[in-house]
């Protein structure tokens, strides 16, 4: 098998058939050596039924992994990697914002440049609001200062990986996964290819601002311990300041007595220190929560049903 195409799907009933037809057309020259790995990530619409229609009529290798509930895109990607058998593995969304035609360009790049092990597509023109773009810029600047590996600003999960890169990713046993960081952490030479994002064929994005914010927090916690160091430094600084203030108060009381004035300052300092303490406790709680999740050793996903063209042919 030359190529495996991993397609995570969540509430994409109006898009999966359109995506499949477009992919078949785009990969026509190598279609006999292609398999599609669709992951139905607990969709609440008729995505599974639409995938079954494709499965029943397809003349190429099709795998459908049906989750028992929605486990998230990270779990869907892991399931795709674990079930893909191709020498090359592509990741692409089903909404047609990422056109399958670019997969052929990625294959050509890897075949003509043996020094590269992976092709990552990035948006040459970002089609998003200025506010969202600003926060994304802040996130990438922050996480790149905190981590030992560089996470490229506009690089998406739309990628083509050689088998050895996939094997390296699968060797990581962690449950709290952040794929953008994992792709960078495993290393290998990556070619960054520009592509043009198209409009969604149907439906709306599943990523709200708050989901992206939570995902960003997960990424920072997963790949950096700097927040813990910062929390410790803040604690030390506050401790030193409190000792100095204590000495000042003692000296001031001995020399000028104990006036009542200064209550607003004291109240402000108490509120400030209490707020910083809660912030540091929250940072510590994030790491404890991740450790708690890892210690339970629960699977990242549960498969309800599995369909494979090879099983159908038996």
PDB file of N, CA, C and O in Angstrom, residues 167-202:
ATOM      1  N   UNK A 167       5.619   5.797  12.678  1.00  0.00           N
ATOM      2  CA  UNK A 167       6.066   4.850  13.714  1.00  0.00           C
ATOM      3  C   UNK A 167       6.621   5.586  14.928  1.00  0.00           C
ATOM      4  O   UNK A 167       6.416   5.164  16.077  1.00  0.00           O
ATOM      5  N   UNK A 168       7.330   6.684  14.688  1.00  0.00           N
ATOM      6  CA  UNK A 168       7.867   7.470  15.798  1.00  0.00           C
ATOM      7  C   UNK A 168       6.744   8.088  16.623  1.00  0.00           C
ATOM      8  O   UNK A 168       6.793   8.115  17.859  1.00  0.00           O
ATOM      9  N   UNK A 169       5.713   8.580  15.946  1.00  0.00           N
ATOM     10  CA  UNK A 169       4.567   9.169  16.648  1.00  0.00           C
ATOM     11  C   UNK A 169       3.838   8.111  17.472  1.00  0.00           C
ATOM     12  O   UNK A 169       3.443   8.352  18.620  1.00  0.00           O
ATOM     13  N   UNK A 170       3.695   6.918  16.907  1.00  0.00           N
ATOM     14  CA  UNK A 170       2.998   5.839  17.622  1.00  0.00           C
ATOM     15  C   UNK A 170       3.810   5.311  18.802  1.00  0.00           C
ATOM     16  O   UNK A 170       3.248   4.665  19.694  1.00  0.00           O
ATOM     17  N   UNK A 171       5.101   5.579  18.819  1.00  0.00           N
ATOM     18  CA  UNK A 171       5.932   5.113  19.935  1.00  0.00           C
ATOM     19  C   UNK A 171       5.716   5.939  21.205  1.00  0.00           C
ATOM     20  O   UNK A 171       6.157   5.557  22.281  1.00  0.00           O
ATOM     21  N   UNK A 172       5.045   7.084  21.067  1.00  0.00           N
ATOM     22  CA  UNK A 172       4.781   7.939  22.230  1.00  0.00           C
ATOM     23  C   UNK A 172       3.501   7.454  22.914  1.00  0.00           C
ATOM     24  O   UNK A 172       2.420   7.520  22.324  1.00  0.00           O
ATOM     25  N   UNK A 173       3.588   7.006  24.166  1.00  0.00           N
ATOM     26  CA  UNK A 173       2.434   6.382  24.826  1.00  0.00           C
ATOM     27  C   UNK A 173       1.494   7.354  25.530  1.00  0.00           C
ATOM     28  O   UNK A 173       0.495   6.941  26.103  1.00  0.00           O
ATOM     29  N   UNK A 174       1.785   8.643  25.494  1.00  0.00           N
ATOM     30  CA  UNK A 174       1.017   9.593  26.297  1.00  0.00           C
ATOM     31  C   UNK A 174      -0.445   9.666  25.865  1.00  0.00           C
ATOM     32  O   UNK A 174      -0.783   9.466  24.698  1.00  0.00           O
ATOM     33  N   UNK A 175      -1.306   9.961  26.825  1.00  0.00           N
ATOM     34  CA  UNK A 175      -2.743  10.082  26.576  1.00  0.00           C
ATOM     35  C   UNK A 175      -3.135  11.528  26.290  1.00  0.00           C
ATOM     36  O   UNK A 175      -4.045  11.783  25.513  1.00  0.00           O
ATOM     37  N   UNK A 176      -2.489  12.475  26.960  1.00  0.00           N
ATOM     38  CA  UNK A 176      -2.774  13.900  26.743  1.00  0.00           C
ATOM     39  C   UNK A 176      -1.925  14.364  25.562  1.00  0.00           C
ATOM     40  O   UNK A 176      -0.802  14.825  25.726  1.00  0.00           O
ATOM     41  N   UNK A 177      -2.480  14.247  24.369  1.00  0.00           N
ATOM     42  CA  UNK A 177      -1.703  14.484  23.160  1.00  0.00           C
ATOM     43  C   UNK A 177      -2.000  15.860  22.566  1.00  0.00           C
ATOM     44  O   UNK A 177      -3.132  16.348  22.606  1.00  0.00           O
ATOM     45  N   UNK A 178      -0.964  16.446  22.017  1.00  0.00           N
ATOM     46  CA  UNK A 178      -1.051  17.723  21.309  1.00  0.00           C
ATOM     47  C   UNK A 178      -0.256  17.535  20.021  1.00  0.00           C
ATOM     48  O   UNK A 178       0.967  17.658  20.000  1.00  0.00           O
ATOM     49  N   UNK A 179      -0.970  17.211  18.951  1.00  0.00           N
ATOM     50  CA  UNK A 179      -0.314  16.748  17.718  1.00  0.00           C
ATOM     51  C   UNK A 179       0.662  17.763  17.132  1.00  0.00           C
ATOM     52  O   UNK A 179       1.734  17.388  16.640  1.00  0.00           O
ATOM     53  N   UNK A 180       0.314  19.045  17.165  1.00  0.00           N
ATOM     54  CA  UNK A 180       1.227  20.050  16.611  1.00  0.00           C
ATOM     55  C   UNK A 180       2.584  19.988  17.310  1.00  0.00           C
ATOM     56  O   UNK A 180       3.627  20.137  16.681  1.00  0.00           O
ATOM     57  N   UNK A 181       2.555  19.775  18.616  1.00  0.00           N
ATOM     58  CA  UNK A 181       3.804  19.645  19.362  1.00  0.00           C
ATOM     59  C   UNK A 181       4.492  18.324  19.100  1.00  0.00           C
ATOM     60  O   UNK A 181       5.725  18.253  18.992  1.00  0.00           O
ATOM     61  N   UNK A 182       3.715  17.248  18.985  1.00  0.00           N
ATOM     62  CA  UNK A 182       4.282  15.919  18.739  1.00  0.00           C
ATOM     63  C   UNK A 182       5.005  15.888  17.392  1.00  0.00           C
ATOM     64  O   UNK A 182       6.094  15.323  17.268  1.00  0.00           O
ATOM     65  N   UNK A 183       4.384  16.479  16.362  1.00  0.00           N
ATOM     66  CA  UNK A 183       5.018  16.509  15.039  1.00  0.00           C
ATOM     67  C   UNK A 183       6.395  17.162  15.108  1.00  0.00           C
ATOM     68  O   UNK A 183       7.337  16.726  14.436  1.00  0.00           O
ATOM     69  N   UNK A 184       6.512  18.210  15.902  1.00  0.00           N
ATOM     70  CA  UNK A 184       7.804  18.889  16.045  1.00  0.00           C
ATOM     71  C   UNK A 184       8.751  18.099  16.938  1.00  0.00           C
ATOM     72  O   UNK A 184       9.953  18.029  16.676  1.00  0.00           O
ATOM     73  N   UNK A 185       8.207  17.501  18.000  1.00  0.00           N
ATOM     74  CA  UNK A 185       9.054  16.824  18.991  1.00  0.00           C
ATOM     75  C   UNK A 185       9.756  15.603  18.415  1.00  0.00           C
ATOM     76  O   UNK A 185      10.922  15.347  18.745  1.00  0.00           O
ATOM     77  N   UNK A 186       9.072  14.831  17.564  1.00  0.00           N
ATOM     78  CA  UNK A 186       9.694  13.612  17.023  1.00  0.00           C
ATOM     79  C   UNK A 186      10.819  13.950  16.052  1.00  0.00           C
ATOM     80  O   UNK A 186      11.623  13.074  15.694  1.00  0.00           O
ATOM     81  N   UNK A 187      10.871  15.194  15.623  1.00  0.00           N
ATOM     82  CA  UNK A 187      11.963  15.590  14.731  1.00  0.00           C
ATOM     83  C   UNK A 187      11.674  15.257  13.278  1.00  0.00           C
ATOM     84  O   UNK A 187      10.551  15.415  12.809  1.00  0.00           O
ATOM     85  N   UNK A 188      12.689  14.799  12.568  1.00  0.00           N
ATOM     86  CA  UNK A 188      12.645  14.521  11.129  1.00  0.00           C
ATOM     87  C   UNK A 188      12.590  15.832  10.340  1.00  0.00           C
ATOM     88  O   UNK A 188      12.176  16.869  10.838  1.00  0.00           O
ATOM     89  N   UNK A 189      13.022  15.752   9.105  1.00  0.00           N
ATOM     90  CA  UNK A 189      13.082  16.933   8.245  1.00  0.00           C
ATOM     91  C   UNK A 189      11.708  17.194   7.627  1.00  0.00           C
ATOM     92  O   UNK A 189      11.142  16.315   6.961  1.00  0.00           O
ATOM     93  N   UNK A 190      11.214  18.384   7.833  1.00  0.00           N
ATOM     94  CA  UNK A 190       9.877  18.745   7.358  1.00  0.00           C
ATOM     95  C   UNK A 190       9.951  19.843   6.307  1.00  0.00           C
ATOM     96  O   UNK A 190      10.635  20.854   6.495  1.00  0.00           O
ATOM     97  N   UNK A 191       9.243  19.627   5.221  1.00  0.00           N
ATOM     98  CA  UNK A 191       9.110  20.648   4.174  1.00  0.00           C
ATOM     99  C   UNK A 191       7.774  21.356   4.396  1.00  0.00           C
ATOM    100  O   UNK A 191       6.729  20.713   4.472  1.00  0.00           O
ATOM    101  N   UNK A 192       7.797  22.679   4.471  1.00  0.00           N
ATOM    102  CA  UNK A 192       6.575  23.446   4.703  1.00  0.00           C
ATOM    103  C   UNK A 192       6.067  23.990   3.367  1.00  0.00           C
ATOM    104  O   UNK A 192       6.720  24.795   2.719  1.00  0.00           O
ATOM    105  N   UNK A 193       4.888  23.510   2.994  1.00  0.00           N
ATOM    106  CA  UNK A 193       4.321  23.811   1.678  1.00  0.00           C
ATOM    107  C   UNK A 193       3.122  24.750   1.827  1.00  0.00           C
ATOM    108  O   UNK A 193       2.192  24.466   2.584  1.00  0.00           O
ATOM    109  N   UNK A 194       3.113  25.873   1.107  1.00  0.00           N
ATOM    110  CA  UNK A 194       1.948  26.770   1.187  1.00  0.00           C
ATOM    111  C   UNK A 194       0.754  26.184   0.432  1.00  0.00           C
ATOM    112  O   UNK A 194       0.910  25.489  -0.570  1.00  0.00           O
ATOM    113  N   UNK A 195      -0.425  26.463   0.946  1.00  0.00           N
ATOM    114  CA  UNK A 195      -1.640  26.055   0.238  1.00  0.00           C
ATOM    115  C   UNK A 195      -2.742  27.075   0.513  1.00  0.00           C
ATOM    116  O   UNK A 195      -2.673  27.837   1.482  1.00  0.00           O
ATOM    117  N   UNK A 196      -3.727  27.088  -0.340  1.00  0.00           N
ATOM    118  CA  UNK A 196      -4.831  28.035  -0.212  1.00  0.00           C
ATOM    119  C   UNK A 196      -6.028  27.345   0.420  1.00  0.00           C
ATOM    120  O   UNK A 196      -6.505  26.325  -0.085  1.00  0.00           O
ATOM    121  N   UNK A 197      -6.495  27.900   1.517  1.00  0.00           N
ATOM    122  CA  UNK A 197      -7.659  27.344   2.200  1.00  0.00           C
ATOM    123  C   UNK A 197      -8.918  27.719   1.437  1.00  0.00           C
ATOM    124  O   UNK A 197      -9.112  28.883   1.080  1.00  0.00           O
ATOM    125  N   UNK A 198      -9.765  26.737   1.206  1.00  0.00           N
ATOM    126  CA  UNK A 198     -11.017  26.995   0.501  1.00  0.00           C
ATOM    127  C   UNK A 198     -12.170  27.088   1.501  1.00  0.00           C
ATOM    128  O   UNK A 198     -12.026  26.733   2.671  1.00  0.00           O
ATOM    129  N   UNK A 199     -13.295  27.547   1.035  1.00  0.00           N
ATOM    130  CA  UNK A 199     -14.471  27.636   1.895  1.00  0.00           C
ATOM    131  C   UNK A 199     -14.996  26.237   2.208  1.00  0.00           C
ATOM    132  O   UNK A 199     -14.862  25.318   1.399  1.00  0.00           O
ATOM    133  N   UNK A 200     -15.570  26.077   3.396  1.00  0.00           N
ATOM    134  CA  UNK A 200     -16.181  24.801   3.746  1.00  0.00           C
ATOM    135  C   UNK A 200     -17.277  24.471   2.747  1.00  0.00           C
ATOM    136  O   UNK A 200     -18.055  25.341   2.344  1.00  0.00           O
ATOM    137  N   UNK A 201     -17.323  23.210   2.347  1.00  0.00           N
ATOM    138  CA  UNK A 201     -18.362  22.802   1.413  1.00  0.00           C
ATOM    139  C   UNK A 201     -19.750  22.978   2.030  1.00  0.00           C
ATOM    140  O   UNK A 201     -20.671  23.501   1.406  1.00  0.00           O
ATOM    141  N   UNK A 202     -19.888  22.527   3.290  1.00  0.00           N
ATOM    142  CA  UNK A 202     -21.150  22.660   4.014  1.00  0.00           C
ATOM    143  C   UNK A 202     -20.854  22.751   5.504  1.00  0.00           C
ATOM    144  O   UNK A 202     -19.806  22.311   5.979  1.00  0.00           O
TER     145      UNK A 202
END
